[in-house]
mmCIF file of C-alpha atoms and ligand atoms in Angstrom:
data_model
loop_
_atom_site.group_PDB
_atom_site.id
_atom_site.type_symbol
_atom_site.label_atom_id
_atom_site.label_comp_id
_atom_site.label_asym_id
_atom_site.label_seq_id
_atom_site.Cartn_x
_atom_site.Cartn_y
_atom_site.Cartn_z
ATOM 1 C CA MET A 194 -46.940 -77.911 12.318
ATOM 2 C CA TYR A 195 -44.376 -79.477 14.565
ATOM 3 C CA ASN A 196 -45.712 -81.913 17.668
ATOM 4 C CA TYR A 197 -42.343 -81.696 19.503
ATOM 5 C CA ILE A 198 -40.465 -78.606 18.781
ATOM 6 C CA LYS A 199 -41.116 -74.611 19.359
ATOM 7 C CA ILE A 200 -39.544 -72.313 17.159
ATOM 8 C CA GLU A 201 -39.890 -68.984 17.822
ATOM 9 C CA GLU A 202 -37.464 -65.449 16.551
ATOM 10 C CA LYS A 203 -36.030 -62.712 18.111
ATOM 11 C CA GLN A 204 -34.717 -61.107 15.234
ATOM 12 C CA ALA A 205 -30.944 -62.382 13.990
ATOM 13 C CA VAL A 206 -32.222 -65.149 16.170
ATOM 14 C CA MET A 207 -34.224 -67.918 16.322
ATOM 15 C CA VAL A 208 -35.065 -69.984 19.152
ATOM 16 C CA LEU A 209 -35.466 -73.744 19.034
ATOM 17 C CA THR A 210 -37.224 -75.809 22.446
ATOM 18 C CA ILE A 211 -37.632 -79.493 22.209
ATOM 19 C CA SER A 212 -41.005 -80.200 24.130
ATOM 20 C CA ALA A 213 -41.841 -83.685 25.169
ATOM 21 C CA PRO A 214 -42.562 -82.922 28.872
ATOM 22 C CA LYS A 215 -44.176 -86.051 29.576
ATOM 23 C CA SER A 216 -40.404 -88.038 28.697
ATOM 24 C CA LEU A 217 -38.806 -84.765 29.984
ATOM 25 C CA ASN A 218 -37.549 -84.274 26.191
ATOM 26 C CA ALA A 219 -36.539 -87.275 25.392
ATOM 27 C CA LEU A 220 -35.773 -88.217 21.712
ATOM 28 C CA ASN A 221 -38.059 -90.188 19.948
ATOM 29 C CA SER A 222 -37.984 -90.653 16.104
ATOM 30 C CA GLU A 223 -40.588 -88.508 15.178
ATOM 31 C CA ILE A 224 -39.050 -85.729 16.911
ATOM 32 C CA LEU A 225 -35.107 -86.972 15.716
ATOM 33 C CA ALA A 226 -37.490 -86.223 12.165
ATOM 34 C CA GLU A 227 -39.360 -83.218 13.448
ATOM 35 C CA LEU A 228 -35.577 -81.376 13.483
ATOM 36 C CA ASN A 229 -34.452 -82.955 10.380
ATOM 37 C CA SER A 230 -36.654 -80.522 9.157
ATOM 38 C CA PHE A 231 -36.505 -77.602 10.865
ATOM 39 C CA LEU A 232 -33.060 -77.893 10.529
ATOM 40 C CA ASP A 233 -32.901 -78.414 6.350
ATOM 41 C CA SER A 234 -35.770 -76.093 6.521
ATOM 42 C CA PHE A 235 -33.079 -73.251 8.685
ATOM 43 C CA ASP A 236 -33.051 -69.752 6.931
ATOM 44 C CA CYS A 237 -29.444 -69.688 7.326
ATOM 45 C CA ASN A 238 -29.485 -65.753 5.235
ATOM 46 C CA LYS A 239 -31.569 -64.368 8.008
ATOM 47 C CA TYR A 240 -30.529 -65.967 11.110
ATOM 48 C CA ARG A 241 -27.575 -65.813 12.585
ATOM 49 C CA CYS A 242 -27.071 -67.711 15.457
ATOM 50 C CA LEU A 243 -29.535 -70.692 16.697
ATOM 51 C CA ILE A 244 -30.202 -71.115 20.029
ATOM 52 C CA VAL A 245 -31.744 -74.745 21.192
ATOM 53 C CA THR A 246 -33.155 -75.163 24.703
ATOM 54 C CA GLY A 247 -35.647 -78.091 26.005
ATOM 55 C CA ASP A 248 -38.705 -77.337 27.887
ATOM 56 C CA GLY A 249 -39.072 -76.412 31.528
ATOM 57 C CA GLU A 250 -37.301 -75.994 33.548
ATOM 58 C CA LYS A 251 -36.403 -80.229 34.625
ATOM 59 C CA SER A 252 -34.402 -81.342 31.594
ATOM 60 C CA PHE A 253 -32.512 -80.094 28.784
ATOM 61 C CA VAL A 254 -32.921 -83.471 26.621
ATOM 62 C CA ALA A 255 -32.819 -86.887 29.413
ATOM 63 C CA GLY A 256 -31.238 -88.888 26.074
ATOM 64 C CA ALA A 257 -32.490 -91.086 23.670
ATOM 65 C CA ASP A 258 -36.304 -92.575 24.464
ATOM 66 C CA ILE A 259 -35.827 -95.700 25.948
ATOM 67 C CA SER A 260 -39.629 -97.622 24.917
ATOM 68 C CA GLU A 261 -38.177 -96.233 21.530
ATOM 69 C CA MET A 262 -35.319 -98.879 22.403
ATOM 70 C CA ALA A 263 -35.919 -101.411 23.889
ATOM 71 C CA THR A 264 -37.349 -103.876 21.480
ATOM 72 C CA LEU A 265 -34.531 -102.956 18.403
ATOM 73 C CA ASN A 266 -32.493 -105.098 16.854
ATOM 74 C CA VAL A 267 -29.464 -104.463 15.020
ATOM 75 C CA GLN A 268 -29.968 -102.447 11.883
ATOM 76 C CA GLN A 269 -32.357 -101.608 13.110
ATOM 77 C CA GLY A 270 -30.155 -100.106 16.475
ATOM 78 C CA GLN A 271 -27.836 -99.050 13.521
ATOM 79 C CA THR A 272 -31.011 -97.471 11.633
ATOM 80 C CA PHE A 273 -31.846 -94.752 14.534
ATOM 81 C CA GLY A 274 -28.243 -94.223 16.023
ATOM 82 C CA ASN A 275 -27.878 -93.202 12.045
ATOM 83 C CA ARG A 276 -30.790 -90.653 12.243
ATOM 84 C CA GLY A 277 -30.040 -88.972 15.805
ATOM 85 C CA ALA A 278 -26.039 -88.841 14.550
ATOM 86 C CA SER A 279 -26.750 -87.546 11.335
ATOM 87 C CA VAL A 280 -29.039 -84.657 12.633
ATOM 88 C CA PHE A 281 -26.495 -83.809 15.458
ATOM 89 C CA ARG A 282 -24.139 -83.409 13.044
ATOM 90 C CA LYS A 283 -26.415 -81.053 10.945
ATOM 91 C CA PHE A 284 -26.197 -79.244 13.997
ATOM 92 C CA GLU A 285 -23.015 -78.974 13.768
ATOM 93 C CA THR A 286 -22.260 -78.231 10.042
ATOM 94 C CA LEU A 287 -25.396 -75.982 10.264
ATOM 95 C CA PRO A 288 -23.384 -72.014 8.775
ATOM 96 C CA VAL A 289 -24.529 -70.473 11.561
ATOM 97 C CA PRO A 290 -23.099 -71.267 15.845
ATOM 98 C CA VAL A 291 -25.688 -73.035 17.785
ATOM 99 C CA ILE A 292 -25.806 -72.407 21.191
ATOM 100 C CA ALA A 293 -26.387 -75.044 23.640
ATOM 101 C CA ALA A 294 -28.688 -73.384 26.785
ATOM 102 C CA VAL A 295 -28.727 -76.061 29.058
ATOM 103 C CA ASN A 296 -31.542 -76.297 31.802
ATOM 104 C CA GLY A 297 -31.650 -79.019 33.620
ATOM 105 C CA PHE A 298 -30.640 -83.110 32.443
ATOM 106 C CA ALA A 299 -28.191 -82.783 29.454
ATOM 107 C CA LEU A 300 -28.282 -87.025 29.314
ATOM 108 C CA GLY A 301 -27.290 -89.599 26.851
ATOM 109 C CA GLY A 302 -28.360 -88.484 23.484
ATOM 110 C CA GLY A 303 -29.103 -84.542 25.356
ATOM 111 C CA CYS A 304 -25.770 -84.679 26.086
ATOM 112 C CA GLU A 305 -25.065 -85.515 23.053
ATOM 113 C CA LEU A 306 -26.802 -83.288 21.727
ATOM 114 C CA ALA A 307 -25.458 -80.591 23.422
ATOM 115 C CA MET A 308 -22.157 -81.824 22.013
ATOM 116 C CA ALA A 309 -22.821 -81.306 18.961
ATOM 117 C CA CYS A 310 -23.607 -77.070 19.191
ATOM 118 C CA ASP A 311 -21.396 -74.611 18.566
ATOM 119 C CA ILE A 312 -21.064 -73.378 22.506
ATOM 120 C CA ARG A 313 -22.722 -74.755 25.503
ATOM 121 C CA ILE A 314 -23.905 -72.999 28.677
ATOM 122 C CA CYS A 315 -25.933 -74.138 31.375
ATOM 123 C CA SER A 316 -27.663 -73.426 34.282
ATOM 124 C CA ASP A 317 -27.049 -74.529 38.158
ATOM 125 C CA ASN A 318 -29.205 -77.720 38.069
ATOM 126 C CA ALA A 319 -28.213 -78.973 34.566
ATOM 127 C CA LYS A 320 -26.314 -83.120 34.920
ATOM 128 C CA PHE A 321 -24.565 -83.912 32.205
ATOM 129 C CA GLY A 322 -23.845 -87.433 31.904
ATOM 130 C CA GLN A 323 -23.182 -90.422 29.291
ATOM 131 C CA PRO A 324 -25.607 -93.481 30.899
ATOM 132 C CA GLU A 325 -25.582 -95.881 28.027
ATOM 133 C CA VAL A 326 -23.695 -98.617 29.581
ATOM 134 C CA GLY A 327 -25.697 -98.854 32.310
ATOM 135 C CA LEU A 328 -28.503 -100.092 29.553
ATOM 136 C CA GLY A 329 -26.618 -102.161 27.683
ATOM 137 C CA ILE A 330 -25.295 -99.362 25.057
ATOM 138 C CA ILE A 331 -22.785 -96.844 24.081
ATOM 139 C CA PRO A 332 -23.511 -93.378 23.140
ATOM 140 C CA GLY A 333 -24.769 -94.185 19.929
ATOM 141 C CA PHE A 334 -25.731 -90.584 18.876
ATOM 142 C CA SER A 335 -21.326 -89.468 17.928
ATOM 143 C CA GLY A 336 -20.684 -88.742 22.247
ATOM 144 C CA THR A 337 -18.182 -92.120 22.242
ATOM 145 C CA VAL A 338 -16.699 -89.047 18.863
ATOM 146 C CA ARG A 339 -17.181 -85.480 20.710
ATOM 147 C CA LEU A 340 -16.969 -86.185 23.909
ATOM 148 C CA ALA A 341 -13.070 -87.224 23.947
ATOM 149 C CA ARG A 342 -12.323 -84.107 21.809
ATOM 150 C CA LEU A 343 -14.112 -81.898 23.579
ATOM 151 C CA VAL A 344 -12.865 -82.914 27.603
ATOM 152 C CA GLY A 345 -10.242 -84.838 26.586
ATOM 153 C CA MET A 346 -9.592 -88.992 26.045
ATOM 154 C CA GLY A 347 -9.414 -89.680 29.828
ATOM 155 C CA MET A 348 -12.436 -87.639 30.976
ATOM 156 C CA ALA A 349 -14.281 -88.406 28.474
ATOM 157 C CA LYS A 350 -13.217 -92.364 29.070
ATOM 158 C CA GLN A 351 -14.035 -92.151 32.904
ATOM 159 C CA LEU A 352 -17.152 -89.912 31.997
ATOM 160 C CA ILE A 353 -18.256 -92.868 29.204
ATOM 161 C CA TYR A 354 -17.357 -96.348 31.851
ATOM 162 C CA THR A 355 -18.963 -95.026 34.580
ATOM 163 C CA GLY A 356 -21.613 -94.381 33.204
ATOM 164 C CA LYS A 357 -21.965 -91.311 36.113
ATOM 165 C CA ALA A 358 -24.214 -87.841 35.548
ATOM 166 C CA ILE A 359 -22.064 -84.180 36.765
ATOM 167 C CA LYS A 360 -22.731 -81.584 37.819
ATOM 168 C CA ALA A 361 -22.875 -78.726 36.227
ATOM 169 C CA ASP A 362 -19.445 -76.717 38.236
ATOM 170 C CA GLU A 363 -17.822 -79.823 36.931
ATOM 171 C CA ALA A 364 -19.172 -79.592 33.446
ATOM 172 C CA LEU A 365 -17.482 -76.353 33.798
ATOM 173 C CA ARG A 366 -14.483 -77.451 35.310
ATOM 174 C CA ILE A 367 -13.673 -79.558 32.642
ATOM 175 C CA GLY A 368 -14.983 -77.990 29.935
ATOM 176 C CA LEU A 369 -17.364 -78.903 28.959
ATOM 177 C CA VAL A 370 -19.410 -76.150 28.843
ATOM 178 C CA ASN A 371 -18.825 -72.745 28.196
ATOM 179 C CA ALA A 372 -20.807 -71.203 31.628
ATOM 180 C CA VAL A 373 -23.053 -71.799 33.814
ATOM 181 C CA VAL A 374 -25.683 -69.377 34.748
ATOM 182 C CA PRO A 375 -28.696 -69.258 37.461
ATOM 183 C CA GLN A 376 -31.805 -70.252 35.398
ATOM 184 C CA ALA A 377 -33.471 -67.789 35.726
ATOM 185 C CA GLU A 378 -30.213 -66.437 34.138
ATOM 186 C CA LEU A 379 -30.716 -68.763 31.298
ATOM 187 C CA MET A 380 -32.569 -68.083 28.198
ATOM 188 C CA SER A 381 -30.714 -64.503 28.299
ATOM 189 C CA THR A 382 -28.127 -64.684 29.023
ATOM 190 C CA ALA A 383 -28.326 -67.807 25.934
ATOM 191 C CA MET A 384 -29.383 -64.658 23.891
ATOM 192 C CA GLU A 385 -26.919 -61.660 25.066
ATOM 193 C CA LEU A 386 -24.640 -64.312 23.477
ATOM 194 C CA ALA A 387 -26.793 -64.826 20.427
ATOM 195 C CA ASN A 388 -26.811 -61.272 19.888
ATOM 196 C CA GLN A 389 -23.280 -60.320 20.355
ATOM 197 C CA ILE A 390 -22.453 -63.387 17.706
ATOM 198 C CA ALA A 391 -25.100 -61.801 15.284
ATOM 199 C CA ALA A 392 -23.682 -58.236 15.438
ATOM 200 C CA ASN A 393 -20.356 -58.981 14.033
ATOM 201 C CA ALA A 394 -20.413 -59.475 9.307
ATOM 202 C CA PRO A 395 -22.402 -62.608 9.297
ATOM 203 C CA LEU A 396 -20.447 -63.435 6.753
ATOM 204 C CA ALA A 397 -17.591 -64.015 8.654
ATOM 205 C CA VAL A 398 -18.778 -65.133 11.772
ATOM 206 C CA LYS A 399 -19.081 -68.409 9.141
ATOM 207 C CA ALA A 400 -16.325 -68.130 7.422
ATOM 208 C CA ALA A 401 -14.593 -68.867 11.201
ATOM 209 C CA LYS A 402 -16.805 -71.255 12.053
ATOM 210 C CA LEU A 403 -16.869 -73.088 8.405
ATOM 211 C CA CYS A 404 -13.293 -72.925 9.189
ATOM 212 C CA ILE A 405 -12.889 -74.166 12.356
ATOM 213 C CA ASN A 406 -14.691 -77.241 12.044
ATOM 214 C CA THR A 407 -12.172 -78.253 8.665
ATOM 215 C CA GLU A 408 -9.116 -77.077 10.290
ATOM 216 C CA TYR A 409 -9.749 -80.038 13.207
ATOM 217 C CA ASP A 410 -8.736 -83.186 11.549
ATOM 218 C CA MET A 411 -7.063 -81.405 8.916
ATOM 219 C CA CYS A 412 -2.604 -81.719 9.691
ATOM 220 C CA MET A 413 -1.752 -78.002 10.952
ATOM 221 C CA ASP A 414 0.250 -77.011 7.014
ATOM 222 C CA ASP A 415 -3.113 -77.380 5.161
ATOM 223 C CA ALA A 416 -5.460 -76.426 8.343
ATOM 224 C CA ILE A 417 -3.407 -73.031 7.813
ATOM 225 C CA LEU A 418 -3.361 -72.688 4.053
ATOM 226 C CA TYR A 419 -7.007 -73.256 4.731
ATOM 227 C CA GLU A 420 -7.834 -70.640 6.608
ATOM 228 C CA ASN A 421 -5.197 -68.333 4.033
ATOM 229 C CA GLY A 422 -7.919 -69.434 1.760
ATOM 230 C CA ALA A 423 -10.379 -68.805 3.812
ATOM 231 C CA PHE A 424 -9.137 -64.925 5.174
ATOM 232 C CA GLY A 425 -8.751 -63.844 1.632
ATOM 233 C CA ASN A 426 -12.307 -64.499 0.765
ATOM 234 C CA CYS A 427 -13.338 -62.181 3.289
ATOM 235 C CA PHE A 428 -11.338 -58.456 1.493
ATOM 236 C CA ALA A 429 -14.731 -59.742 -1.170
ATOM 237 C CA THR A 430 -16.801 -58.824 0.900
ATOM 238 C CA GLN A 431 -18.488 -55.430 1.857
ATOM 239 C CA ASP A 432 -18.219 -56.056 5.210
ATOM 240 C CA GLN A 433 -15.748 -55.817 5.615
ATOM 241 C CA LYS A 434 -15.180 -52.644 3.673
ATOM 242 C CA ASN A 435 -17.741 -51.274 5.518
ATOM 243 C CA GLY A 436 -16.331 -53.308 9.123
ATOM 244 C CA MET A 437 -13.227 -51.493 8.319
ATOM 245 C CA LYS A 438 -14.040 -47.887 7.126
ATOM 246 C CA ALA A 439 -16.461 -47.444 9.772
ATOM 247 C CA PHE A 440 -13.472 -48.334 13.068
ATOM 248 C CA LEU A 441 -10.997 -45.222 11.083
ATOM 249 C CA ASN A 442 -13.301 -43.228 10.771
ATOM 250 C CA LYS A 443 -14.320 -44.246 14.606
ATOM 251 C CA GLU A 444 -17.858 -45.051 13.499
ATOM 252 C CA LYS A 445 -20.413 -47.831 14.373
ATOM 253 C CA VAL A 446 -21.088 -50.609 12.038
ATOM 254 C CA VAL A 447 -24.324 -52.103 10.887
ATOM 255 C CA PHE A 448 -23.451 -55.225 8.804
ATOM 256 C CA GLU A 449 -25.383 -56.744 5.775
ATOM 257 C CA GLY A 450 -24.177 -59.395 5.635
ATOM 258 C CA LYS A 451 -23.368 -58.907 1.294
HETATM 259 N N1 CO8 B 525 -36.338 -92.431 27.726
HETATM 260 C C1 CO8 B 525 -37.986 -92.712 27.650
HETATM 261 N N2 CO8 B 525 -38.230 -91.827 29.340
HETATM 262 C C2 CO8 B 525 -37.804 -90.910 29.741
HETATM 263 C C3 CO8 B 525 -36.473 -91.251 29.274
HETATM 264 C C4 CO8 B 525 -35.542 -91.324 28.270
HETATM 265 N N3 CO8 B 525 -34.162 -90.871 27.857
HETATM 266 N N4 CO8 B 525 -36.106 -90.300 30.406
HETATM 267 C C5 CO8 B 525 -37.191 -90.114 31.799
HETATM 268 N N5 CO8 B 525 -38.149 -90.711 30.934
HETATM 269 C C6 CO8 B 525 -39.622 -89.898 31.018
HETATM 270 C C7 CO8 B 525 -39.347 -92.064 32.227
HETATM 271 O O1 CO8 B 525 -39.517 -92.866 32.429
HETATM 272 C C8 CO8 B 525 -40.961 -90.656 33.319
HETATM 273 O O2 CO8 B 525 -41.946 -91.529 32.447
HETATM 274 P P1 CO8 B 525 -42.983 -91.857 33.410
HETATM 275 O O3 CO8 B 525 -43.556 -91.486 34.469
HETATM 276 O O4 CO8 B 525 -43.578 -91.873 32.724
HETATM 277 O O5 CO8 B 525 -42.997 -92.927 34.465
HETATM 278 C C9 CO8 B 525 -40.908 -89.494 32.776
HETATM 279 O O6 CO8 B 525 -40.079 -88.954 31.751
HETATM 280 C C10 CO8 B 525 -40.603 -89.182 33.861
HETATM 281 O O7 CO8 B 525 -38.643 -89.174 34.721
HETATM 282 P P2 CO8 B 525 -38.567 -89.684 36.393
HETATM 283 O O8 CO8 B 525 -39.622 -90.008 36.997
HETATM 284 O O9 CO8 B 525 -37.678 -91.070 35.839
HETATM 285 O O10 CO8 B 525 -37.528 -88.427 36.137
HETATM 286 P P3 CO8 B 525 -36.231 -88.210 37.847
HETATM 287 O O11 CO8 B 525 -37.128 -86.509 38.177
HETATM 288 O O12 CO8 B 525 -37.376 -89.406 38.944
HETATM 289 O O13 CO8 B 525 -35.166 -89.444 36.912
HETATM 290 C C11 CO8 B 525 -33.978 -89.007 35.182
HETATM 291 C C12 CO8 B 525 -34.951 -87.844 35.698
HETATM 292 C C13 CO8 B 525 -32.670 -89.350 35.571
HETATM 293 C C14 CO8 B 525 -33.158 -87.901 34.223
HETATM 294 C C15 CO8 B 525 -33.934 -90.408 34.652
HETATM 295 O O14 CO8 B 525 -35.994 -90.004 34.167
HETATM 296 C C16 CO8 B 525 -33.051 -91.074 33.843
HETATM 297 O O15 CO8 B 525 -32.119 -91.908 34.630
HETATM 298 N N6 CO8 B 525 -33.900 -91.298 32.512
HETATM 299 C C17 CO8 B 525 -32.496 -92.013 31.698
HETATM 300 C C18 CO8 B 525 -31.698 -91.195 31.492
HETATM 301 C C19 CO8 B 525 -30.757 -91.710 30.557
HETATM 302 O O16 CO8 B 525 -30.013 -93.216 30.935
HETATM 303 N N7 CO8 B 525 -30.836 -91.727 29.268
HETATM 304 C C20 CO8 B 525 -30.001 -91.543 28.616
HETATM 305 C C21 CO8 B 525 -31.001 -92.501 26.866
HETATM 306 S S1 CO8 B 525 -30.168 -93.811 26.344
HETATM 307 C C22 CO8 B 525 -29.318 -92.764 24.715
HETATM 308 O O17 CO8 B 525 -30.097 -91.168 24.852
HETATM 309 C C23 CO8 B 525 -28.637 -93.328 24.080
HETATM 310 C C24 CO8 B 525 -28.063 -91.650 22.584
HETATM 311 C C25 CO8 B 525 -27.722 -92.761 22.029
HETATM 312 C C26 CO8 B 525 -28.826 -94.069 21.149
HETATM 313 C C27 CO8 B 525 -28.241 -94.784 19.194
HETATM 314 C C28 CO8 B 525 -29.073 -96.312 19.480
HETATM 315 C C29 CO8 B 525 -28.787 -96.725 19.298
#
């Protein structure tokens, strides 16, 4: 069905693998189109978490495809940038949480893809960077937007202006990733995290994601009001009733997402 992405269902968790090994999983238009159609058809009622990774042990995504960008004009550059940015925004706003399991190079568009995910964990051989200015461009898949939000203005500017890649331990230190694990444990760690998320009340997890994303750009008073509305809505769900009843009766609950 797809040429460049592989999908694997693991009960309530979906694993998406970007696979273009000849170019270290660099993103060309075809891969972006496949990711777009995958996201459009993703069933957020069936799956409670999505894990995104890259094929092989060397690279998550080594950026946007430089061979495709080399001859673009201004209009085509904007179109290509917009294509990637809008796909990444779909990852960011997917109703269920998305975990990036970064298994190697996350450069340029690869770092930008990881940043559009909710949570990033990486293998100890991972490298992160925004090398675009060394190619005569700037990050164009929303890297100038998200990097400063994640690691602060000063560090984002340093990374983008120098184009230098950083290793996994430095990415952890500056808060770009949540955890670093040995390569052999990356997918099992991502899966464990995904299963922990999937075991919780799915409507509540979705509401929490929407709140955090939406409130980030609001003023404090509006954000508190927004959360209050979403909090109240939780009491219309069966999951809230079952979850609290199970707690009070010292029973285990299985959430149905209702
Ligand atoms: N695009 C196209 N091909 C790539 C890319 C890429 N981003 N990265 C690697 N490849 C290809 C190489 O050309 C090579 O192909 P071949 O075997 O045919 O020569 C193959 O993958 C293997 O790569 P290397 O031989 O270079 O492997 P190394 O282990 O020596 O080096 C690196 C690995 C360090 C990852 C190196 O390949 C590299 O520096 N790659 C480019 C990284 C980069 O600059 N990424 C950012 C690209 S720009 C970007 O992402 C902008 C996003 C916003 C776009 C907005 C559009 C307007």
